[in-house]
Amino acid sequence: MQIVILQDSAAVAEYGANLFIQQLQKKPASVLGLATGSTPVSLYQRLIAANRSGEVSFKQVTSFNLDEYLGLDGSHKQSYRYFMNSQLFDAIDIDKANTHVPPGDADDPIEACDRYEQQIVKAGGIDIQLLGIGRNGHIGFNEPSSGLMSRTRVKTLTKATIEDNARFFSSDEYQPHLSITMGIGTILDAKKVVLLATGENKADAIKASVEGALSAACPASALQLHRNVILVLDEAAASKLSDIEFYKHIELENQKLMQRLGKA
Ligand code: PGA
């Protein structure tokens, strides 16, 4: 796992955005795996700015989001389709027909999950997958106890996740308890994975993911199996790692090596 520890959330967003910008410059027809939540918002703002300045184009991009609430259609303000449209897609030159969010309003959600998997394969697989992490170590809506090789499926949300997300729903509004989410196996199939975490409330989940055992108890620990994963953390999210100085030292050595090879 490549672990990059930066001073604050702004630096994390900047670093994460640059990884996506580099990917798009290298391969304009990239397949992007995207995420919702508070963490990616500043990264998306940087991508919007890069699109406006002409640094990158999304015209040839295909995207797949990690998850969606089951029972909400895309016009619902708390749906992840609505979030993606308003936070990113409406502001960039992407063809919305090439953006995919699991259909929360599917008549047959089980069949819709299989179709989502097929669409990812048909697009050529995900080149770069963005992830946040839940306080309980979830990635997408893969809650603790999720199978480490799971595929896109219907998942029941934990009480902790429902409580964490309650802030987005008004008290008289229906808050779904079910979701459709890419599986952990689906995420591990992405060619590159970028996980962003900021704030002290993510420190335990980050410690369990990086230094804990590979375990369904912490779904993000499955990333230990991935060959090309980068965790971009602020100091607070990294604060419970056992040897922060060692991780920073590794990253410096990586950078030196890349510079020497002309790949920085
Ligand atoms: P957050 O959510 O970015 O809003 O903290 C992350 C997640 O639950 O995956």
CSV table of C-alpha atoms and ligand atoms in Angstrom, one decimal:
chain,number,residue,atom,x,y,z
A,1,MET,CA,0.0,0.0,0.0
A,2,GLN,CA,1.3,3.4,-0.9
A,3,ILE,CA,0.6,5.8,2.1
A,4,VAL,CA,0.8,9.5,1.5
A,5,ILE,CA,0.4,11.6,4.6
A,6,LEU,CA,-0.3,15.3,4.0
A,7,GLN,CA,-0.9,18.3,6.3
A,8,ASP,CA,-4.6,18.9,5.8
A,9,SER,CA,-7.8,18.0,3.9
A,10,ALA,CA,-7.1,20.7,1.2
A,11,ALA,CA,-3.7,19.0,0.4
A,12,VAL,CA,-5.4,15.6,0.3
A,13,ALA,CA,-8.0,16.8,-2.2
A,14,GLU,CA,-5.3,18.5,-4.3
A,15,TYR,CA,-3.2,15.3,-4.3
A,16,GLY,CA,-6.1,13.1,-5.1
A,17,ALA,CA,-7.3,15.4,-7.9
A,18,ASN,CA,-3.8,15.3,-9.5
A,19,LEU,CA,-3.9,11.6,-9.7
A,20,PHE,CA,-7.2,11.8,-11.6
A,21,ILE,CA,-5.9,14.6,-13.8
A,22,GLN,CA,-2.7,12.6,-14.6
A,23,GLN,CA,-4.9,9.5,-15.4
A,24,LEU,CA,-7.1,11.6,-17.8
A,25,GLN,CA,-4.1,13.2,-19.5
A,26,LYS,CA,-2.6,9.8,-20.1
A,27,LYS,CA,-5.8,8.1,-21.2
A,28,PRO,CA,-8.7,10.6,-22.2
A,29,ALA,CA,-11.1,7.6,-22.5
A,30,SER,CA,-10.5,6.5,-19.0
A,31,VAL,CA,-13.1,4.6,-17.0
A,32,LEU,CA,-13.4,6.3,-13.6
A,33,GLY,CA,-14.8,4.8,-10.4
A,34,LEU,CA,-16.4,7.6,-8.4
A,35,ALA,CA,-17.6,8.0,-4.8
A,36,THR,CA,-20.0,10.2,-2.9
A,37,GLY,CA,-19.7,11.5,0.7
A,38,SER,CA,-18.2,14.7,2.1
A,39,THR,CA,-14.6,13.7,1.4
A,40,PRO,CA,-14.6,13.7,-2.4
A,41,VAL,CA,-16.3,17.1,-2.7
A,42,SER,CA,-13.1,19.2,-2.8
A,43,LEU,CA,-11.5,16.8,-5.2
A,44,TYR,CA,-14.4,17.2,-7.5
A,45,GLN,CA,-14.2,21.0,-7.3
A,46,ARG,CA,-10.5,20.7,-8.4
A,47,LEU,CA,-11.5,18.5,-11.3
A,48,ILE,CA,-14.2,21.0,-12.3
A,49,ALA,CA,-11.6,23.8,-12.3
A,50,ALA,CA,-9.2,21.6,-14.3
A,51,ASN,CA,-11.9,21.0,-16.9
A,52,ARG,CA,-12.8,24.7,-17.1
A,53,SER,CA,-9.1,25.7,-17.6
A,54,GLY,CA,-8.8,23.1,-20.4
A,55,GLU,CA,-6.3,21.0,-18.4
A,56,VAL,CA,-8.6,17.9,-18.8
A,57,SER,CA,-11.6,16.9,-20.7
A,58,PHE,CA,-14.2,14.3,-19.7
A,59,LYS,CA,-15.7,14.0,-23.2
A,60,GLN,CA,-14.5,10.4,-23.6
A,61,VAL,CA,-14.8,9.4,-20.0
A,62,THR,CA,-17.1,6.6,-18.7
A,63,SER,CA,-17.8,6.6,-15.0
A,64,PHE,CA,-19.2,4.1,-12.5
A,65,ASN,CA,-20.2,5.1,-9.0
A,66,LEU,CA,-19.7,2.8,-6.0
A,67,ASP,CA,-23.2,2.8,-4.6
A,68,GLU,CA,-26.7,4.2,-4.3
A,69,TYR,CA,-29.6,4.0,-1.8
A,70,LEU,CA,-32.2,1.4,-2.7
A,71,GLY,CA,-35.6,3.1,-2.9
A,72,LEU,CA,-34.5,6.5,-4.1
A,73,ASP,CA,-34.6,7.5,-7.7
A,74,GLY,CA,-32.1,9.9,-9.2
A,75,SER,CA,-34.3,13.0,-8.8
A,76,HIS,CA,-34.3,12.6,-5.0
A,77,LYS,CA,-32.0,15.1,-3.4
A,78,GLN,CA,-30.4,12.5,-1.2
A,79,SER,CA,-29.8,10.1,-4.0
A,80,TYR,CA,-26.2,9.6,-5.0
A,81,ARG,CA,-27.2,10.2,-8.6
A,82,TYR,CA,-28.4,13.6,-7.6
A,83,PHE,CA,-25.2,14.2,-5.7
A,84,MET,CA,-23.0,13.3,-8.6
A,85,ASN,CA,-25.0,15.4,-11.0
A,86,SER,CA,-24.9,18.5,-8.8
A,87,GLN,CA,-21.3,18.0,-7.4
A,88,LEU,CA,-19.6,17.1,-10.6
A,89,PHE,CA,-21.4,15.9,-13.8
A,90,ASP,CA,-23.4,19.1,-14.4
A,91,ALA,CA,-20.3,21.2,-14.2
A,92,ILE,CA,-18.0,19.3,-16.6
A,93,ASP,CA,-18.0,18.3,-20.2
A,94,ILE,CA,-18.9,14.6,-19.5
A,95,ASP,CA,-21.6,12.9,-21.6
A,96,LYS,CA,-24.2,12.0,-18.9
A,97,ALA,CA,-25.1,8.9,-20.9
A,98,ASN,CA,-21.7,7.6,-20.0
A,99,THR,CA,-22.1,8.1,-16.3
A,100,HIS,CA,-23.4,5.2,-14.2
A,101,VAL,CA,-24.8,5.1,-10.7
A,102,PRO,CA,-26.5,1.9,-9.5
A,103,PRO,CA,-30.2,2.3,-10.1
A,104,GLY,CA,-31.8,2.8,-6.7
A,105,ASP,CA,-35.3,2.6,-8.3
A,106,ALA,CA,-34.8,-0.7,-10.2
A,107,ASP,CA,-37.8,-2.9,-10.2
A,108,ASP,CA,-35.5,-5.9,-9.8
A,109,PRO,CA,-32.5,-4.7,-7.9
A,110,ILE,CA,-30.8,-8.1,-8.0
A,111,GLU,CA,-30.9,-8.2,-11.7
A,112,ALA,CA,-29.8,-4.6,-11.8
A,113,CYS,CA,-26.7,-5.6,-9.7
A,114,ASP,CA,-25.7,-8.2,-12.3
A,115,ARG,CA,-26.2,-5.7,-15.1
A,116,TYR,CA,-24.0,-3.2,-13.4
A,117,GLU,CA,-21.2,-5.7,-13.2
A,118,GLN,CA,-21.6,-6.5,-16.9
A,119,GLN,CA,-21.6,-2.8,-17.8
A,120,ILE,CA,-18.2,-2.3,-16.0
A,121,VAL,CA,-16.8,-5.3,-17.8
A,122,LYS,CA,-18.1,-4.0,-21.2
A,123,ALA,CA,-16.5,-0.6,-20.5
A,124,GLY,CA,-13.2,-2.4,-20.2
A,125,GLY,CA,-12.9,-2.3,-16.4
A,126,ILE,CA,-12.3,0.6,-14.0
A,127,ASP,CA,-8.9,2.4,-14.6
A,128,ILE,CA,-8.9,4.4,-11.3
A,129,GLN,CA,-11.4,4.0,-8.4
A,130,LEU,CA,-11.9,6.7,-5.9
A,131,LEU,CA,-12.9,5.7,-2.3
A,132,GLY,CA,-13.7,7.3,1.0
A,133,ILE,CA,-13.9,5.2,4.1
A,134,GLY,CA,-16.5,4.9,6.8
A,135,ARG,CA,-15.8,5.2,10.5
A,136,ASN,CA,-16.5,1.4,10.6
A,137,GLY,CA,-14.0,0.7,7.8
A,138,HIS,CA,-16.6,0.4,5.0
A,139,ILE,CA,-15.8,1.1,1.4
A,140,GLY,CA,-18.8,1.8,-0.8
A,141,PHE,CA,-21.6,0.4,1.3
A,142,ASN,CA,-19.6,-2.7,2.0
A,143,GLU,CA,-20.3,-2.8,5.7
A,144,PRO,CA,-18.3,-4.9,8.2
A,145,SER,CA,-18.9,-8.7,7.5
A,146,SER,CA,-19.0,-8.1,3.8
A,147,GLY,CA,-17.4,-10.9,1.8
A,148,LEU,CA,-13.9,-9.9,0.7
A,149,MET,CA,-14.6,-11.2,-2.8
A,150,SER,CA,-18.2,-9.8,-3.0
A,151,ARG,CA,-19.6,-8.3,-6.2
A,152,THR,CA,-22.3,-5.6,-6.8
A,153,ARG,CA,-25.3,-6.5,-4.7
A,154,VAL,CA,-28.0,-5.3,-2.3
A,155,LYS,CA,-26.6,-4.5,1.1
A,156,THR,CA,-28.2,-3.6,4.4
A,157,LEU,CA,-26.7,-0.6,6.1
A,158,THR,CA,-25.5,-0.7,9.7
A,159,LYS,CA,-26.9,1.4,12.4
A,160,ALA,CA,-23.6,3.4,12.5
A,161,THR,CA,-23.8,4.2,8.8
A,162,ILE,CA,-27.5,5.2,9.0
A,163,GLU,CA,-26.6,7.5,11.9
A,164,ASP,CA,-23.6,9.0,10.1
A,165,ASN,CA,-25.7,9.8,7.1
A,166,ALA,CA,-28.8,11.0,9.0
A,167,ARG,CA,-27.3,14.5,8.8
A,168,PHE,CA,-28.3,14.7,5.2
A,169,PHE,CA,-31.9,13.8,5.7
A,170,SER,CA,-34.5,16.0,7.4
A,171,SER,CA,-36.3,14.4,10.3
A,172,ASP,CA,-39.6,13.8,8.4
A,173,GLU,CA,-37.8,12.4,5.4
A,174,TYR,CA,-37.6,8.7,4.6
A,175,GLN,CA,-34.0,7.4,5.0
A,176,PRO,CA,-33.2,4.2,3.2
A,177,HIS,CA,-31.8,1.2,5.1
A,178,LEU,CA,-30.7,-0.7,2.0
A,179,SER,CA,-28.3,0.1,-0.8
A,180,ILE,CA,-26.9,-1.3,-4.0
A,181,THR,CA,-23.1,-1.3,-3.8
A,182,MET,CA,-20.2,-2.5,-5.8
A,183,GLY,CA,-18.7,-5.5,-3.9
A,184,ILE,CA,-15.2,-5.6,-2.4
A,185,GLY,CA,-14.2,-7.9,-5.2
A,186,THR,CA,-15.5,-5.4,-7.8
A,187,ILE,CA,-13.4,-2.6,-6.2
A,188,LEU,CA,-10.3,-4.9,-6.1
A,189,ASP,CA,-10.7,-5.4,-9.9
A,190,ALA,CA,-10.0,-1.7,-10.5
A,191,LYS,CA,-6.6,-1.2,-12.0
A,192,LYS,CA,-5.7,1.6,-9.5
A,193,VAL,CA,-7.5,2.5,-6.2
A,194,VAL,CA,-7.2,5.9,-4.5
A,195,LEU,CA,-8.6,6.1,-1.0
A,196,LEU,CA,-8.9,9.5,0.7
A,197,ALA,CA,-9.4,9.9,4.4
A,198,THR,CA,-9.4,13.1,6.5
A,199,GLY,CA,-10.1,13.9,10.1
A,200,GLU,CA,-9.6,12.2,13.4
A,201,ASN,CA,-12.9,10.3,13.2
A,202,LYS,CA,-11.3,8.1,10.4
A,203,ALA,CA,-8.1,7.4,12.4
A,204,ASP,CA,-9.3,4.0,13.8
A,205,ALA,CA,-10.6,2.8,10.5
A,206,ILE,CA,-7.3,3.8,8.8
A,207,LYS,CA,-5.3,2.0,11.4
A,208,ALA,CA,-7.4,-1.2,11.1
A,209,SER,CA,-7.1,-1.0,7.2
A,210,VAL,CA,-3.4,-0.5,7.1
A,211,GLU,CA,-2.0,-2.3,10.1
A,212,GLY,CA,-4.9,-4.6,11.1
A,213,ALA,CA,-5.5,-8.2,9.9
A,214,LEU,CA,-7.1,-8.8,6.6
A,215,SER,CA,-10.6,-9.2,7.8
A,216,ALA,CA,-14.3,-8.8,6.8
A,217,ALA,CA,-14.6,-6.9,10.1
A,218,CYS,CA,-12.8,-4.0,8.4
A,219,PRO,CA,-13.8,-4.1,4.7
A,220,ALA,CA,-11.1,-1.6,3.7
A,221,SER,CA,-8.4,-4.0,4.9
A,222,ALA,CA,-9.1,-6.0,1.7
A,223,LEU,CA,-7.1,-3.2,0.0
A,224,GLN,CA,-4.0,-4.8,1.4
A,225,LEU,CA,-4.5,-7.4,-1.4
A,226,HIS,CA,-4.5,-4.7,-4.2
A,227,ARG,CA,-1.3,-4.2,-6.2
A,228,ASN,CA,-1.8,-0.5,-7.0
A,229,VAL,CA,-3.5,1.2,-4.1
A,230,ILE,CA,-2.7,4.6,-2.7
A,231,LEU,CA,-4.1,6.0,0.6
A,232,VAL,CA,-4.0,9.8,0.8
A,233,LEU,CA,-4.4,10.9,4.4
A,234,ASP,CA,-4.3,14.0,6.4
A,235,GLU,CA,-2.3,14.1,9.6
A,236,ALA,CA,-5.5,13.5,11.7
A,237,ALA,CA,-6.6,10.5,9.8
A,238,ALA,CA,-3.1,9.1,10.0
A,239,SER,CA,-2.7,9.9,13.6
A,240,LYS,CA,-3.2,6.3,15.0
A,241,LEU,CA,-0.8,4.6,12.6
A,242,SER,CA,2.0,3.1,14.6
A,243,ASP,CA,4.9,4.6,12.7
A,244,ILE,CA,3.9,7.7,10.8
A,245,GLU,CA,7.6,8.8,10.4
A,246,PHE,CA,8.4,5.5,8.6
A,247,TYR,CA,5.5,5.9,6.2
A,248,LYS,CA,6.6,9.5,5.4
A,249,HIS,CA,10.2,8.2,4.9
A,250,ILE,CA,9.0,5.5,2.5
A,251,GLU,CA,7.1,8.1,0.5
A,252,LEU,CA,10.2,10.4,0.3
A,253,GLU,CA,12.3,7.4,-0.9
A,254,ASN,CA,9.6,6.6,-3.5
A,255,GLN,CA,9.8,10.2,-4.8
A,256,LYS,CA,13.6,10.2,-5.0
A,257,LEU,CA,13.5,6.9,-6.9
A,258,MET,CA,10.9,8.3,-9.4
A,259,GLN,CA,12.9,11.5,-9.9
A,260,ARG,CA,16.0,9.5,-10.6
A,261,LEU,CA,14.1,7.4,-13.1
A,262,GLY,CA,12.5,10.5,-14.7
A,263,LYS,CA,9.0,9.4,-13.7
A,264,ALA,CA,8.2,12.0,-11.1
B,1,PGA,P1,-17.5,10.7,4.1
B,1,PGA,O1,-18.1,9.2,3.9
B,1,PGA,O2,-16.6,11.1,3.0
B,1,PGA,O3,-18.8,11.5,4.1
B,1,PGA,O4,-16.9,10.7,5.5
B,1,PGA,C1,-17.1,8.2,3.5
B,1,PGA,C2,-17.8,6.9,3.4
B,1,PGA,O5,-18.7,6.7,4.2
B,1,PGA,O6,-17.4,6.1,2.6
